[in-house]
Coordinates of C-alpha atoms in Angstrom, one line a residue:
M1 CA 37.2 -37.2 -41.1
S2 CA 37.5 -37.2 -37.3
N3 CA 35.2 -35.3 -35.1
D4 CA 38.0 -33.2 -33.7
H5 CA 38.1 -29.5 -34.5
H6 CA 40.9 -28.4 -36.6
C7 CA 41.8 -24.7 -36.4
S8 CA 44.5 -22.7 -38.1
Q9 CA 45.6 -19.1 -37.8
T10 CA 45.9 -17.0 -41.0
E11 CA 48.3 -14.1 -41.4
Y12 CA 45.4 -11.8 -40.7
H13 CA 44.9 -13.3 -37.2
V14 CA 41.4 -14.5 -38.0
T15 CA 40.6 -18.1 -37.1
S16 CA 39.5 -20.4 -39.9
C17 CA 38.0 -23.7 -38.8
T18 CA 36.6 -26.9 -40.1
C19 CA 34.5 -29.1 -37.9
G20 CA 33.7 -32.8 -38.1
D21 CA 30.0 -32.1 -37.5
S22 CA 28.1 -32.9 -40.6
N23 CA 25.9 -29.8 -40.2
S24 CA 28.9 -27.5 -40.1
Q25 CA 29.9 -25.5 -43.2
N26 CA 33.6 -25.4 -44.3
L27 CA 34.0 -21.7 -45.1
S28 CA 37.3 -20.0 -45.8
V29 CA 38.1 -16.7 -44.2
A30 CA 38.7 -15.3 -47.7
D31 CA 35.2 -16.4 -48.9
V32 CA 33.5 -14.9 -45.8
N33 CA 35.3 -11.6 -46.1
S34 CA 34.8 -11.4 -49.9
A35 CA 31.1 -12.2 -49.7
N36 CA 30.1 -10.0 -46.7
Y37 CA 32.6 -7.2 -46.3
Q38 CA 33.8 -6.2 -49.7
G39 CA 31.0 -3.7 -50.1
T40 CA 31.8 -2.2 -46.8
F41 CA 35.5 -1.9 -47.7
N42 CA 34.8 -0.2 -51.0
F43 CA 32.3 2.2 -49.5
T44 CA 34.6 3.2 -46.6
F45 CA 37.7 3.4 -48.9
L46 CA 35.9 5.9 -51.2
I47 CA 34.8 8.0 -48.2
E48 CA 38.3 8.0 -46.7
A49 CA 39.9 8.9 -50.0
A50 CA 37.5 11.8 -50.7
F51 CA 37.9 13.1 -47.2
L52 CA 41.8 13.1 -47.4
I53 CA 41.8 14.8 -50.7
F54 CA 39.3 17.5 -49.5
A55 CA 41.1 18.1 -46.2
A56 CA 44.5 18.2 -47.7
G57 CA 43.3 20.7 -50.4
L58 CA 41.7 22.9 -47.7
L59 CA 44.9 23.0 -45.7
V60 CA 47.1 23.7 -48.8
F61 CA 44.8 26.2 -50.7
G62 CA 42.7 27.6 -47.9
K63 CA 44.9 30.7 -47.3
G64 CA 45.2 31.4 -51.0
L65 CA 41.4 31.3 -51.3
G66 CA 41.1 33.9 -48.6
I67 CA 39.4 31.6 -46.2
D68 CA 42.3 31.2 -43.7
T69 CA 40.1 32.5 -40.9
A70 CA 37.5 29.9 -41.6
V71 CA 40.1 27.2 -41.8
N72 CA 41.5 28.3 -38.4
D73 CA 38.1 28.2 -36.8
L74 CA 37.4 24.8 -38.3
S75 CA 40.7 23.5 -37.1
I76 CA 40.1 24.6 -33.5
S77 CA 36.6 23.1 -33.5
F78 CA 37.9 19.8 -35.0
V79 CA 40.8 19.4 -32.5
A80 CA 38.5 20.2 -29.6
I81 CA 36.0 17.5 -30.6
M82 CA 38.8 15.0 -31.2
L83 CA 40.6 15.6 -27.9
E84 CA 37.3 15.0 -26.0
A85 CA 36.2 12.0 -27.9
M86 CA 39.4 10.0 -28.5
P87 CA 39.9 8.8 -24.9
F88 CA 36.4 7.3 -24.9
M89 CA 36.9 5.5 -28.2
L90 CA 40.2 4.1 -26.7
I91 CA 38.4 3.0 -23.5
G92 CA 35.6 1.4 -25.5
A93 CA 38.1 -0.5 -27.8
V94 CA 40.0 -1.8 -24.7
I95 CA 36.8 -3.0 -23.0
G96 CA 35.6 -4.6 -26.2
G97 CA 38.9 -6.4 -26.6
L98 CA 38.8 -7.7 -23.0
I99 CA 35.2 -8.9 -23.5
E100 CA 36.1 -10.6 -26.8
T101 CA 38.9 -12.5 -25.1
F102 CA 37.9 -13.2 -21.5
I103 CA 34.1 -13.5 -21.5
P104 CA 32.8 -16.9 -22.8
Q105 CA 29.8 -16.5 -25.0
E106 CA 28.1 -19.3 -23.0
W107 CA 27.7 -16.9 -20.1
V108 CA 25.7 -14.5 -22.1
S109 CA 23.7 -17.2 -23.9
R110 CA 22.7 -18.7 -20.5
I111 CA 21.6 -15.2 -19.3
L112 CA 19.4 -14.8 -22.3
A113 CA 17.9 -18.3 -22.3
G114 CA 14.3 -18.7 -21.4
R115 CA 11.1 -16.9 -22.2
T116 CA 11.3 -14.6 -25.2
H117 CA 9.8 -11.5 -23.5
T118 CA 12.1 -11.9 -20.4
S119 CA 15.2 -12.4 -22.5
I120 CA 14.3 -9.3 -24.6
L121 CA 14.1 -7.1 -21.4
I122 CA 17.4 -8.5 -20.2
A123 CA 19.2 -8.3 -23.6
A124 CA 18.3 -4.6 -24.2
G125 CA 20.1 -3.6 -21.0
L126 CA 22.9 -6.1 -21.2
G127 CA 25.3 -3.4 -22.4
A128 CA 25.4 -2.2 -18.9
V129 CA 27.4 -5.3 -18.0
F130 CA 29.0 -6.0 -21.4
P131 CA 29.8 -2.5 -22.8
V132 CA 30.2 -3.0 -26.6
C133 CA 29.6 -0.3 -29.2
E134 CA 27.9 -1.0 -32.4
C135 CA 31.2 -1.1 -34.2
A136 CA 32.1 -4.4 -32.4
I137 CA 28.7 -5.8 -31.5
I138 CA 27.9 -7.5 -34.8
P139 CA 30.4 -10.4 -34.3
V140 CA 29.2 -10.8 -30.7
V141 CA 25.5 -11.0 -31.8
R142 CA 26.4 -13.6 -34.5
R143 CA 28.1 -15.8 -32.0
L144 CA 25.1 -15.5 -29.6
L145 CA 22.8 -16.6 -32.4
H146 CA 25.0 -19.6 -32.9
K147 CA 24.7 -20.4 -29.2
G148 CA 20.9 -20.5 -29.6
V149 CA 19.9 -17.1 -28.3
P150 CA 16.5 -16.1 -29.7
A151 CA 16.7 -13.7 -32.7
S152 CA 14.4 -11.2 -31.0
A153 CA 16.7 -11.1 -27.9
A154 CA 19.7 -10.7 -30.2
I155 CA 18.0 -7.8 -31.9
A156 CA 17.3 -6.2 -28.5
F157 CA 21.0 -6.5 -27.6
L158 CA 22.0 -5.3 -31.0
L159 CA 20.0 -2.1 -30.7
G160 CA 20.2 -1.4 -26.9
G161 CA 23.7 -2.6 -26.1
P162 CA 25.5 0.3 -28.0
I163 CA 23.5 2.9 -26.1
V164 CA 22.8 1.5 -22.6
N165 CA 26.3 1.0 -21.4
P166 CA 28.6 2.9 -19.0
V167 CA 31.2 4.1 -21.6
V168 CA 28.5 5.7 -23.7
A169 CA 26.9 7.1 -20.5
G170 CA 30.2 8.7 -19.5
S171 CA 30.9 10.2 -22.9
T172 CA 27.4 11.6 -23.1
W173 CA 27.6 13.1 -19.6
L174 CA 31.0 14.7 -20.4
A175 CA 30.0 15.9 -23.9
Y176 CA 27.0 17.8 -22.4
R177 CA 29.0 19.2 -19.5
G178 CA 27.2 17.1 -16.8
D179 CA 23.7 17.7 -18.0
W180 CA 21.9 14.7 -16.7
T181 CA 18.8 15.3 -18.8
F182 CA 20.6 14.4 -22.0
L183 CA 22.2 11.3 -20.4
G184 CA 18.9 10.1 -18.8
T185 CA 16.9 10.7 -21.9
R186 CA 19.3 8.8 -24.1
M187 CA 19.5 5.8 -21.8
V188 CA 15.8 5.6 -21.2
F189 CA 14.7 6.0 -24.8
G190 CA 17.5 3.9 -26.1
Y191 CA 16.4 1.0 -23.9
G192 CA 12.7 1.5 -24.6
I193 CA 13.1 1.7 -28.3
A194 CA 15.3 -1.5 -28.3
V195 CA 12.7 -3.4 -26.3
A196 CA 9.7 -2.2 -28.3
I197 CA 11.3 -3.1 -31.7
A198 CA 12.5 -6.5 -30.5
L199 CA 9.0 -7.3 -29.3
I200 CA 7.4 -6.2 -32.5
M201 CA 9.9 -8.2 -34.5
S202 CA 9.2 -11.3 -32.4
F203 CA 5.5 -10.8 -33.2
L204 CA 6.0 -10.3 -37.0
F205 CA 8.6 -13.0 -37.7
Q206 CA 9.4 -16.5 -36.7
Q207 CA 13.1 -17.1 -35.9
K208 CA 13.7 -19.0 -39.1
D209 CA 12.2 -16.2 -41.1
M210 CA 14.5 -13.5 -39.7
L211 CA 17.9 -15.1 -40.2
L212 CA 19.9 -16.1 -43.2
E213 CA 20.5 -19.9 -43.5
D214 CA 24.2 -19.4 -43.1
A215 CA 24.0 -16.9 -40.3
H216 CA 25.2 -19.4 -37.7
A217 CA 28.1 -20.4 -39.8
L218 CA 29.4 -16.9 -40.6
T219 CA 30.7 -16.1 -37.2
H220 CA 33.7 -14.0 -36.4
S221 CA 35.8 -17.1 -36.4
A222 CA 34.4 -18.1 -39.8
C223 CA 32.9 -21.4 -38.5
G224 CA 30.1 -22.7 -36.5
C225 CA 32.1 -24.6 -34.0
G226 CA 32.7 -22.0 -31.3
A227 CA 36.4 -22.1 -31.9
H228 CA 36.9 -18.7 -30.3
D229 CA 35.8 -20.0 -27.0
H230 CA 37.7 -23.3 -26.9
G231 CA 40.8 -21.5 -28.4
D232 CA 40.9 -18.9 -25.7
S233 CA 40.4 -21.3 -22.8
H234 CA 43.7 -23.1 -23.5
R235 CA 45.8 -19.9 -23.7
S236 CA 47.7 -18.3 -20.8
V237 CA 46.6 -15.0 -19.2
T238 CA 49.5 -13.2 -21.0
Q239 CA 48.5 -14.6 -24.4
R240 CA 44.9 -13.6 -23.8
L241 CA 45.9 -10.1 -22.7
L242 CA 47.9 -9.8 -25.9
A243 CA 44.9 -11.0 -27.9
A244 CA 42.7 -8.5 -26.2
F245 CA 45.2 -5.8 -27.0
Q246 CA 45.2 -6.9 -30.7
H247 CA 41.4 -6.8 -30.8
A248 CA 41.4 -3.3 -29.2
C249 CA 44.0 -2.0 -31.7
D250 CA 41.9 -3.4 -34.6
D251 CA 38.7 -1.9 -33.3
F252 CA 40.4 1.5 -32.5
F253 CA 41.9 2.0 -36.0
D254 CA 38.8 0.5 -37.7
V255 CA 36.4 2.9 -36.2
G256 CA 38.8 5.8 -35.7
K257 CA 38.4 7.0 -39.3
F258 CA 34.7 7.5 -38.8
L259 CA 35.3 9.6 -35.8
V260 CA 37.8 11.8 -37.7
I261 CA 35.4 12.3 -40.6
G262 CA 32.4 12.9 -38.2
A263 CA 34.4 15.5 -36.2
F264 CA 35.5 17.2 -39.4
V265 CA 31.9 17.4 -40.7
A266 CA 30.5 18.7 -37.4
A267 CA 33.3 21.3 -37.2
G268 CA 32.8 22.2 -40.8
C269 CA 29.0 22.7 -40.4
R270 CA 29.5 25.1 -37.6
T271 CA 32.1 27.0 -39.5
I272 CA 30.7 27.1 -43.0
I273 CA 26.9 27.0 -42.7
G274 CA 25.5 30.5 -42.1
V275 CA 23.7 31.5 -38.9
D276 CA 20.5 32.1 -40.9
V277 CA 20.4 28.4 -41.9
F278 CA 20.7 27.2 -38.4
R279 CA 18.0 29.7 -37.3
E280 CA 15.7 28.3 -39.9
L281 CA 16.3 24.7 -38.7
F282 CA 15.9 25.8 -35.1
A283 CA 12.6 27.4 -36.0
S284 CA 11.5 24.1 -37.7
P285 CA 12.4 21.4 -35.1
G286 CA 10.8 18.6 -37.2
L287 CA 13.0 19.4 -40.2
A288 CA 16.1 19.6 -37.8
I289 CA 15.3 16.2 -36.4
I290 CA 15.1 14.6 -39.8
A291 CA 18.3 16.4 -40.9
M292 CA 20.2 15.1 -37.9
M293 CA 18.9 11.6 -38.4
A294 CA 20.1 11.7 -42.0
L295 CA 23.5 12.9 -40.8
A296 CA 23.7 10.1 -38.2
M297 CA 23.1 7.5 -40.9
A298 CA 25.7 9.0 -43.2
L299 CA 28.5 9.6 -40.7
N300 CA 28.7 6.0 -39.3
L301 CA 30.0 7.2 -35.9
C302 CA 30.8 5.0 -32.9
S303 CA 28.2 5.4 -30.0
E304 CA 31.1 6.0 -27.6
T305 CA 32.0 9.3 -29.4
D306 CA 28.9 10.4 -31.2
A307 CA 27.7 12.6 -28.3
F308 CA 30.6 14.9 -28.8
I309 CA 29.5 15.4 -32.4
A310 CA 25.9 16.0 -31.4
A311 CA 27.0 18.4 -28.7
G312 CA 28.8 20.4 -31.3
F313 CA 25.4 21.5 -32.6
R314 CA 24.2 22.6 -29.2
G315 CA 22.9 26.1 -29.3
V316 CA 22.3 26.0 -33.0
L317 CA 19.9 23.1 -33.3
P318 CA 17.1 21.9 -31.0
D319 CA 18.0 19.5 -28.2
T320 CA 15.5 17.0 -29.7
A321 CA 17.4 17.0 -33.0
Q322 CA 20.7 16.2 -31.1
M323 CA 18.9 13.4 -29.3
A324 CA 17.6 12.0 -32.6
F325 CA 21.2 11.9 -33.8
M326 CA 22.4 10.0 -30.7
L327 CA 19.5 7.5 -30.7
L328 CA 19.5 6.6 -34.4
G329 CA 23.2 6.4 -35.1
P330 CA 24.0 3.4 -32.9
M331 CA 21.0 1.5 -34.3
L332 CA 21.0 2.3 -38.0
D333 CA 23.7 3.7 -40.3
V334 CA 25.2 2.7 -43.6
K335 CA 27.9 0.5 -42.2
L336 CA 25.4 -1.3 -39.9
L337 CA 23.0 -1.9 -42.9
L338 CA 25.9 -3.6 -44.8
M339 CA 26.7 -5.7 -41.7
Y340 CA 23.0 -6.6 -41.1
L341 CA 23.1 -8.3 -44.5
T342 CA 25.4 -10.9 -43.1
M343 CA 22.8 -12.0 -40.5
F344 CA 19.3 -11.1 -41.5
R345 CA 17.1 -11.7 -44.6
K346 CA 16.5 -8.6 -46.7
R347 CA 12.8 -8.4 -45.7
T348 CA 13.8 -8.5 -42.1
I349 CA 16.3 -5.7 -42.6
L350 CA 13.7 -3.6 -44.4
V351 CA 11.2 -4.0 -41.6
L352 CA 13.8 -3.5 -38.9
S353 CA 15.1 -0.3 -40.6
L354 CA 11.7 1.2 -40.9
L355 CA 10.9 0.4 -37.3
I356 CA 14.1 2.0 -36.1
F357 CA 13.7 5.1 -38.1
G358 CA 10.0 5.5 -37.4
M359 CA 10.4 4.8 -33.6
V360 CA 13.2 7.3 -33.2
L361 CA 11.3 9.9 -35.2
A362 CA 8.2 9.3 -33.2
C363 CA 9.9 9.5 -29.8
T364 CA 11.9 12.7 -30.6
S365 CA 8.8 14.3 -32.1
F366 CA 6.9 13.5 -28.9
L367 CA 9.7 15.1 -26.9
Q368 CA 9.6 18.2 -29.1
Y369 CA 5.9 18.7 -29.7
G370 CA 4.4 16.9 -26.7
L371 CA 6.8 18.0 -24.0
G372 CA 8.2 21.1 -25.6
G373 CA 11.8 19.7 -25.8
L374 CA 13.9 17.7 -23.3
P375 CA 12.5 18.4 -19.9
G376 CA 15.0 20.1 -17.6
A377 CA 17.7 20.5 -20.3
Q378 CA 20.2 23.2 -19.4

């Protein structure tokens, strides 16, 4: 076999490669998808089916059940959330597609090369330059690991990138009607938590103990040869723009379903749950924080739109509970846990999950009980 790379495009527009390097693994796209994403597909399919059945039933039988007023209120809240959030999801998808196509991974890997502590500090804030939400960051992180970026720096980018970026900042600012307290608190604590967890992980684990043996091979292109980079470099600008548009479309429709479900749940909570329940949660901020963290894990929202869902609870739940929702969701939810299984060992995922949950809970509890809430929140 020659040492030349051989790449072919499948009908799913995913590159499958075989490399002459003896250390490379010849993995088919079908094998990769079957091994790593079948669980995600089954889980999301069940959620989508249940949601469609419930929503359709509500629309058809709502009036007959005498809850037409509640259905109207739910519809208004749902549409309002969707109209505010959808543009930011579209912007994020387009930016993600452009980064995927035009930014060589070597640029990022060079930035993150060097001392571990320095690379962690840089990586946690790298989303400010490369704004990628958590829905699209997993393939990016996997390619960075293949390029030799330290695992701890990759974790810092994995946790901080989806929060500390301009698209998320803009959506948070708009969702909270220009309240800079929510924006600043989210950015500062998101960055701080990402750095702290990455440093702890670098202390607890060696690089080889964090990653799966095949983590380098299971990249988005299904090979370890960096075909994505060398494929894009030989295409015209028009072809690369079309590829970026294709990536954006895929991301938009892939994560859009979670936004729809999340908006529906948030609108439904405000419509269905009685005022007395919210008053009880407001009177017990600790319980409200945990409840919103559980909701963030279940909804699987995109960080570029989750602020609109959190803001839907403004006035009925404490500010710190809303902040817990916006901090935890981009770092830890069901879909992320399933995708973490494609990179990290199970023990690493367990420790990482406990650190994320514990750190977010500790920070928001400090804000609530140490500072009496978000300082200066309107």
